[in-house]
Amino acid sequence: MTNKSFLKISRFIVVISMFFFGMNISAQEKQKVDIESGYLERRPDFPDAAIYTKDEAGQVYIVHEGVEMWCDQAFVYLKDNFVKAYGSVRISQGDTISMNSKYAEYNGNTQFAFASGDVVLTEPKTTLKTDTLYFDRIKQQAYYRTGGTVQDTSSVLTSRSGRYFAESKKYQFLSNVKIINPKYTVNSNQLDFYSETGTAYLYGPSTIVSETSTVYCERGYYDTRGDTGYFVKNSKVDYENRTLYGDSIYFDRNKSFASATNNIRVLDTINKSVIRGHYAEVFREKDSVFITKRAVAITVRDGDSIYVHADTLRVTGKPENRVVKGFYRARLFKPGKVGDDPTSGKCDSIYVNEKRGITKLLRNPVLWSGENQMTGDTI
C-alpha cells in the first residue's frame, strides 16, 4: 500500500470516528425524564410504556431539566424520552409559569409540551385559559389556535389565536381580539399585550368604546391600568358632541382629556362648526377646546360661513351656548350670501357668542365690508 493510499484511508477513518463520536455526545446530552414517584406497572397492550399511577403518597411526579410534572397517571416511553400524562395534570417551570390541564404530552428530547382539556396557564400577572395549548420550552413560547381568554388584573382579553413570550412577558393576539374592562371595550385585528405593565399595542383598525367616548386608530397603544393612550394613523376621538381628529392623539380617560398634534380638526356635530390647527386640547367635562398653530374656526350660520382665525382659539360652553374666543392677531372673514358684499376684519382679540349671534372685535379693530371701512375701540 502506498503512503498516499494510507493517508486517504486514515482520513476516512478519522471522519467516520468523529461523526459517530459526535452522535454519541449529542445522544448523551439529551437528559432522560426522571420519574420521582408513582406506582409502576407493565401492561401487554402497551409494551413500550412504563405506566405510573398515583398512590397513597400522592400524584405521579416527573422531573426533567427544570420542569416538574404532576398527574394521576403517566405513560412514560423511556426509549423515546416521551410522556403522556392524564388526570389533573400540572406542569411547572420554576416560579414563573404553571400549566394545568386534563391531558398533556411532553417530549424530553425537543422539550416541547402539548396540553388539552380546560388548559390554564398561569404567570405572575395573568391567567390564560384555552382548550388546547402548545409550549416550546427552548423558545419559551406558548401558543393556541382555537380561542383563548387572558385574565389580567384589570381586564379580560380574548382572541381566536394567540402566543405568549415568556422571556418578555408579552402576549401576541391575532384575529378578533377583544379587551373587556368595566369602563370600556377594545376591539382590534392584532394586539400585543405586556403583562408586566398592562400596556396594549394596537395594529390595524381598532376601537376603544365607552359610555362617554369612542377612540379609533390604526396604530397605537393603550395603558389598560392607567387608562391613558397614544394613537397614530387615522386616529380620532368621538365625544358626545365633538369629534377630534389628528395625526397623533394622546388620550386620558381619568381626566376626560385628549390632545392632538398636526392636521387637527375638531368637529362640533351640533352647531355645525369645525376648528382646524396643528395642536389641540379637548376637555370633555368642561366642554372646552383649546387650539393653536394656524388655528381657524369655521361656523355655518343662516346659510353663510364665518371664518375666525387667531394665534390661539378657545371654545367653551355647552352646545346650546358655545363661545369662541380668539387671542393675538385675530382675523374675521364672512363671504356673504349671493348678492351680499363679503365682510372681513382684524383685531387683537375676538369674541363670538354663537347663541346670541354676536361677534366682538376687541383692541384696534378694523372691519371692511365692500368699499366701507370701520374702526374703533370695539366693534
Coordinates of C-alpha atoms in Angstrom, one line a residue:
M1 CA 0.0 0.0 0.0
T2 CA 1.3 3.4 -0.9
N3 CA 1.7 6.2 1.5
K4 CA -0.9 8.2 -0.5
S5 CA -3.5 5.4 -0.2
F6 CA -2.7 5.0 3.5
L7 CA -3.3 8.7 4.2
K8 CA -6.7 8.6 2.4
I9 CA -7.9 5.6 4.5
S10 CA -6.7 7.3 7.7
R11 CA -8.6 10.5 6.9
F12 CA -11.7 8.4 6.2
I13 CA -11.4 6.6 9.5
V14 CA -11.0 9.9 11.4
V15 CA -14.0 11.4 9.7
I16 CA -16.2 8.4 10.4
S17 CA -15.0 8.2 14.1
M18 CA -15.7 11.9 14.6
F19 CA -19.2 11.5 13.1
F20 CA -20.2 8.6 15.4
F21 CA -18.4 10.2 18.4
G22 CA -20.4 13.4 17.8
M23 CA -23.6 11.4 17.6
N24 CA -22.8 9.8 20.9
I25 CA -22.1 13.1 22.6
S26 CA -25.4 14.5 21.2
A27 CA -27.3 11.5 22.4
Q28 CA -25.7 11.8 25.8
E29 CA -26.8 15.5 26.0
K30 CA -30.5 14.5 25.9
Q31 CA -31.3 14.1 29.5
K32 CA -34.0 11.5 30.2
V33 CA -37.2 12.3 32.1
D34 CA -37.0 11.2 35.7
I35 CA -40.0 9.6 37.4
E36 CA -39.7 10.5 41.1
S37 CA -42.9 8.9 42.4
G38 CA -45.9 6.8 41.4
Y39 CA -47.0 3.2 41.3
L40 CA -45.3 1.3 38.4
E41 CA -46.9 -1.3 36.3
R42 CA -46.4 -3.0 32.9
R43 CA -49.2 -3.8 30.5
P44 CA -49.0 -6.1 27.5
D45 CA -51.2 -3.8 25.4
F46 CA -48.6 -1.0 25.9
P47 CA -45.3 -2.9 25.6
D48 CA -43.1 0.2 25.1
A49 CA -44.6 2.2 28.0
A50 CA -43.9 2.2 31.7
I51 CA -47.2 3.1 33.3
Y52 CA -47.2 5.1 36.6
T53 CA -50.3 5.7 38.6
K54 CA -50.9 7.9 41.7
D55 CA -50.8 6.1 45.0
E56 CA -51.5 6.9 48.7
A57 CA -48.4 9.1 48.7
G58 CA -49.8 11.4 46.0
Q59 CA -49.7 12.0 42.3
V60 CA -47.2 10.8 39.8
Y61 CA -44.2 13.2 40.0
I62 CA -41.9 13.6 37.0
V63 CA -38.8 15.9 36.6
H64 CA -36.9 17.0 33.5
E65 CA -34.3 19.8 33.2
G66 CA -36.1 22.4 35.4
V67 CA -39.6 21.3 34.7
E68 CA -41.8 19.5 37.2
M69 CA -44.9 17.5 36.2
W70 CA -47.7 16.1 38.4
C71 CA -50.6 13.9 37.1
D72 CA -52.9 11.0 38.1
Q73 CA -51.4 8.6 35.5
A74 CA -48.4 8.8 33.2
F75 CA -47.4 6.6 30.2
V76 CA -43.6 7.0 30.0
Y77 CA -41.9 5.9 26.9
L78 CA -38.3 5.8 28.1
K79 CA -36.8 4.9 24.7
D80 CA -38.4 8.0 23.1
N81 CA -38.0 10.1 26.2
F82 CA -41.7 10.9 25.9
V83 CA -44.5 11.2 28.5
K84 CA -48.3 11.1 28.2
A85 CA -50.0 12.5 31.3
Y86 CA -53.6 12.0 32.3
G87 CA -55.8 13.5 35.0
S88 CA -55.3 16.7 37.0
V89 CA -52.0 17.4 35.1
R90 CA -49.8 20.3 36.3
I91 CA -46.6 21.3 34.6
S92 CA -44.4 23.9 36.4
Q93 CA -41.3 25.8 35.3
G94 CA -39.7 27.4 38.3
D95 CA -41.8 30.1 39.9
T96 CA -42.7 31.8 36.6
I97 CA -45.0 29.5 34.7
S98 CA -47.5 26.9 35.7
M99 CA -49.9 25.0 33.4
N100 CA -52.9 22.9 34.4
S101 CA -54.9 20.6 32.1
K102 CA -56.8 17.3 31.8
Y103 CA -54.2 15.8 29.5
A104 CA -50.6 16.6 28.4
E105 CA -47.7 15.3 26.4
Y106 CA -44.1 16.1 26.9
N107 CA -41.1 15.3 24.7
G108 CA -37.8 15.3 26.7
N109 CA -35.7 15.5 23.5
T110 CA -37.4 18.6 22.0
Q111 CA -38.6 20.0 25.3
F112 CA -42.0 20.6 23.7
A113 CA -45.2 20.2 25.6
F114 CA -48.8 19.9 24.5
A115 CA -51.9 20.3 26.7
S116 CA -55.6 19.9 26.2
G117 CA -58.8 20.0 28.2
D118 CA -59.5 23.0 30.3
V119 CA -56.0 24.3 30.0
V120 CA -54.9 27.1 32.4
L121 CA -51.5 28.8 32.0
T122 CA -50.6 31.0 35.0
E123 CA -47.8 33.5 35.2
P124 CA -47.3 36.2 37.9
K125 CA -49.6 38.9 36.4
T126 CA -52.1 37.0 34.1
T127 CA -54.0 33.7 33.7
L128 CA -54.6 32.2 30.2
K129 CA -57.4 29.8 29.6
T130 CA -57.9 27.8 26.4
D131 CA -58.8 24.3 25.2
T132 CA -55.5 23.4 23.6
L133 CA -52.1 24.9 24.2
Y134 CA -48.6 24.2 22.8
F135 CA -45.5 25.2 24.8
D136 CA -41.9 25.2 23.4
R137 CA -39.5 25.4 26.3
I138 CA -36.5 26.1 24.2
K139 CA -38.1 29.1 22.6
Q140 CA -40.0 29.9 25.8
Q141 CA -43.2 30.4 23.8
A142 CA -46.7 29.1 24.3
Y143 CA -49.5 29.4 21.7
Y144 CA -53.1 28.5 20.9
R145 CA -55.2 28.4 17.8
T146 CA -58.7 27.6 19.0
G147 CA -59.6 30.6 21.0
G148 CA -58.4 31.8 24.4
T149 CA -59.0 34.1 27.3
V150 CA -56.4 36.0 29.3
Q151 CA -57.4 37.4 32.7
D152 CA -55.4 40.5 33.7
T153 CA -55.5 42.4 37.0
S154 CA -57.9 44.9 35.4
S155 CA -59.2 43.4 32.1
V156 CA -60.2 40.3 30.2
L157 CA -58.6 39.7 26.8
T158 CA -60.0 37.2 24.2
S159 CA -58.8 36.2 20.7
R160 CA -59.1 33.5 18.2
S161 CA -55.3 32.7 18.3
G162 CA -52.5 34.0 20.5
R163 CA -48.9 33.5 21.5
Y164 CA -47.2 34.1 24.9
F165 CA -43.4 35.0 25.0
A166 CA -42.2 34.0 28.5
E167 CA -38.9 36.0 28.4
S168 CA -40.5 39.3 27.5
K169 CA -43.8 38.5 29.2
K170 CA -45.7 39.5 26.1
Y171 CA -48.9 38.2 24.6
Q172 CA -49.4 38.5 20.9
F173 CA -53.1 38.2 19.9
L174 CA -54.3 37.6 16.4
S175 CA -57.8 37.6 14.9
N176 CA -60.9 39.0 16.6
V177 CA -59.1 40.5 19.6
K178 CA -61.2 42.0 22.4
I179 CA -60.4 43.6 25.8
I180 CA -63.3 43.8 28.2
N181 CA -62.9 46.3 31.1
P182 CA -65.7 47.6 33.3
K183 CA -65.1 51.1 31.8
Y184 CA -64.6 50.3 28.1
T185 CA -64.2 47.6 25.4
V186 CA -61.3 47.3 23.0
N187 CA -61.6 45.6 19.6
S188 CA -58.6 45.1 17.3
N189 CA -57.3 42.9 14.4
Q190 CA -54.0 42.4 16.2
L191 CA -52.8 43.3 19.6
D192 CA -49.6 42.9 21.7
F193 CA -50.1 42.9 25.4
Y194 CA -47.3 43.2 28.0
S195 CA -48.4 41.6 31.3
E196 CA -45.9 43.4 33.4
T197 CA -47.1 46.9 32.5
G198 CA -50.6 46.2 31.2
T199 CA -49.8 48.0 28.0
A200 CA -51.6 47.0 24.8
Y201 CA -50.2 47.9 21.4
L202 CA -52.8 48.1 18.6
Y203 CA -52.3 47.2 15.0
G204 CA -54.9 47.6 12.2
P205 CA -58.4 49.1 12.6
S206 CA -59.0 49.3 16.4
T207 CA -61.7 50.9 18.6
I208 CA -62.0 51.7 22.3
V209 CA -65.6 52.2 23.2
S210 CA -67.0 53.5 26.5
E211 CA -70.2 55.3 27.6
T212 CA -68.6 58.8 27.1
S213 CA -66.2 58.3 24.2
T214 CA -65.1 56.2 21.2
V215 CA -61.5 56.1 20.1
Y216 CA -60.5 54.8 16.6
C217 CA -57.0 54.3 15.3
E218 CA -55.0 52.0 13.0
R219 CA -51.9 52.0 15.2
G220 CA -51.3 53.0 18.8
Y221 CA -51.0 51.8 22.4
Y222 CA -53.3 51.9 25.4
D223 CA -52.4 51.5 29.1
T224 CA -55.1 49.3 30.4
R225 CA -54.2 50.0 34.1
G226 CA -53.6 53.7 33.9
D227 CA -56.3 54.4 31.3
T228 CA -54.1 56.5 29.0
G229 CA -53.3 56.0 25.4
Y230 CA -51.4 57.4 22.4
F231 CA -52.8 56.8 18.9
V232 CA -51.5 57.4 15.4
K233 CA -52.6 56.7 11.8
N234 CA -56.1 57.8 11.0
S235 CA -56.9 58.4 14.7
K236 CA -59.9 60.1 16.2
V237 CA -61.8 60.5 19.4
D238 CA -65.6 60.8 19.4
Y239 CA -67.2 62.5 22.4
E240 CA -70.9 63.2 22.8
N241 CA -71.0 66.2 20.5
R242 CA -67.4 66.7 19.4
T243 CA -65.0 64.6 17.3
L244 CA -61.3 65.2 17.5
Y245 CA -59.0 64.2 14.5
G246 CA -55.2 64.4 14.3
D247 CA -52.1 62.8 13.1
S248 CA -51.4 61.7 16.7
I249 CA -53.7 61.8 19.7
Y250 CA -53.0 61.5 23.4
F251 CA -55.9 60.3 25.5
D252 CA -56.5 60.3 29.3
R253 CA -59.8 58.7 30.4
N254 CA -59.4 59.6 34.1
K255 CA -59.1 63.3 33.2
S256 CA -61.6 63.3 30.4
F257 CA -58.9 64.8 28.3
A258 CA -57.5 64.4 24.8
S259 CA -54.8 66.3 22.9
A260 CA -53.8 66.1 19.2
T261 CA -50.9 67.2 17.1
N262 CA -50.7 68.1 13.4
N263 CA -53.5 68.4 10.9
I264 CA -56.1 68.9 13.7
R265 CA -59.8 69.0 13.2
V266 CA -62.4 69.4 16.0
L267 CA -65.9 68.9 14.6
D268 CA -68.9 70.2 16.5
T269 CA -71.7 68.0 15.3
I270 CA -74.5 70.0 17.0
N271 CA -73.5 73.6 15.9
K272 CA -72.1 72.5 12.5
S273 CA -68.8 74.1 13.2
V274 CA -65.2 72.9 12.7
I275 CA -61.9 74.1 14.1
R276 CA -58.6 73.5 12.4
G277 CA -55.0 73.8 13.6
H278 CA -51.9 71.9 14.4
Y279 CA -52.3 71.4 18.2
A280 CA -55.5 71.0 20.2
E281 CA -56.7 70.1 23.7
V282 CA -60.2 68.9 24.4
F283 CA -61.6 68.8 28.0
R284 CA -64.8 66.8 27.8
E285 CA -66.3 67.6 31.2
K286 CA -65.5 71.3 30.9
D287 CA -66.9 71.5 27.4
S288 CA -63.7 73.3 26.4
V289 CA -61.4 73.2 23.4
F290 CA -58.1 74.9 23.1
I291 CA -56.4 75.0 19.7
T292 CA -53.3 76.8 18.4
K293 CA -50.8 76.9 15.5
R294 CA -52.7 78.3 12.5
A295 CA -56.0 77.9 14.3
V296 CA -59.2 78.7 12.4
A297 CA -62.8 78.2 13.4
I298 CA -65.5 77.8 10.7
T299 CA -69.1 78.2 11.7
V300 CA -72.2 78.0 9.5
R301 CA -75.0 80.4 10.4
D302 CA -78.1 81.4 8.4
G303 CA -76.7 79.7 5.3
D304 CA -73.4 81.6 5.5
S305 CA -70.0 80.7 6.8
I306 CA -67.9 82.7 9.3
Y307 CA -64.1 82.2 9.5
V308 CA -62.3 83.2 12.7
H309 CA -58.5 83.0 12.8
A310 CA -56.1 83.8 15.6
D311 CA -52.9 82.5 17.1
T312 CA -54.9 80.8 19.8
L313 CA -58.6 79.8 19.8
R314 CA -60.6 78.7 22.8
V315 CA -64.2 77.3 22.6
T316 CA -66.2 76.9 25.8
G317 CA -69.7 76.3 26.9
K318 CA -72.4 73.7 26.3
P319 CA -73.6 73.0 22.8
E320 CA -76.5 75.4 23.1
N321 CA -74.3 78.2 24.4
R322 CA -71.0 78.0 22.6
V323 CA -68.5 80.9 22.9
V324 CA -65.4 81.3 20.7
K325 CA -62.5 83.4 21.8
G326 CA -59.5 84.2 19.7
F327 CA -56.3 85.8 21.0
Y328 CA -53.5 87.6 19.2
R329 CA -53.6 88.7 15.6
A330 CA -57.2 87.8 15.2
R331 CA -58.9 87.8 11.8
L332 CA -62.6 87.5 10.7
F333 CA -64.0 86.7 7.2
K334 CA -67.6 86.3 6.1
P335 CA -68.1 85.5 2.4
G336 CA -71.7 86.7 2.4
K337 CA -74.7 85.3 0.6
V338 CA -75.4 85.7 -3.0
G339 CA -75.6 89.4 -3.8
D340 CA -74.0 90.5 -0.4
D341 CA -70.6 92.0 -0.1
P342 CA -68.0 89.9 1.8
T343 CA -67.0 91.1 5.3
S344 CA -63.5 90.9 6.8
G345 CA -61.9 92.3 9.9
K346 CA -58.8 92.2 12.0
C347 CA -58.1 93.0 15.7
D348 CA -56.0 91.9 18.6
S349 CA -58.7 89.5 20.0
I350 CA -62.2 88.4 19.1
Y351 CA -65.3 87.1 20.9
V352 CA -68.1 85.1 19.2
N353 CA -71.3 84.1 21.0
E354 CA -73.0 81.5 18.8
K355 CA -76.3 81.5 20.7
R356 CA -76.8 85.3 20.6
G357 CA -75.2 85.7 17.2
I358 CA -72.9 88.4 18.4
T359 CA -69.3 88.9 17.3
K360 CA -67.0 91.4 19.1
L361 CA -63.7 92.7 17.6
L362 CA -61.5 94.0 20.5
R363 CA -58.4 96.2 20.6
N364 CA -57.5 98.1 17.5
P365 CA -60.3 96.6 15.4
V366 CA -60.8 97.3 11.7
L367 CA -63.8 96.0 9.7
W368 CA -64.3 96.1 5.9
S369 CA -67.5 95.4 4.0
G370 CA -67.5 96.2 0.3
E371 CA -66.0 99.7 0.0
N372 CA -66.7 100.6 3.6
Q373 CA -64.2 100.5 6.5
M374 CA -65.0 100.8 10.2
T375 CA -62.6 101.4 13.1
G376 CA -63.0 102.0 16.8
D377 CA -62.0 100.8 20.2
T378 CA -64.5 97.9 20.0
I379 CA -66.7 96.7 17.0

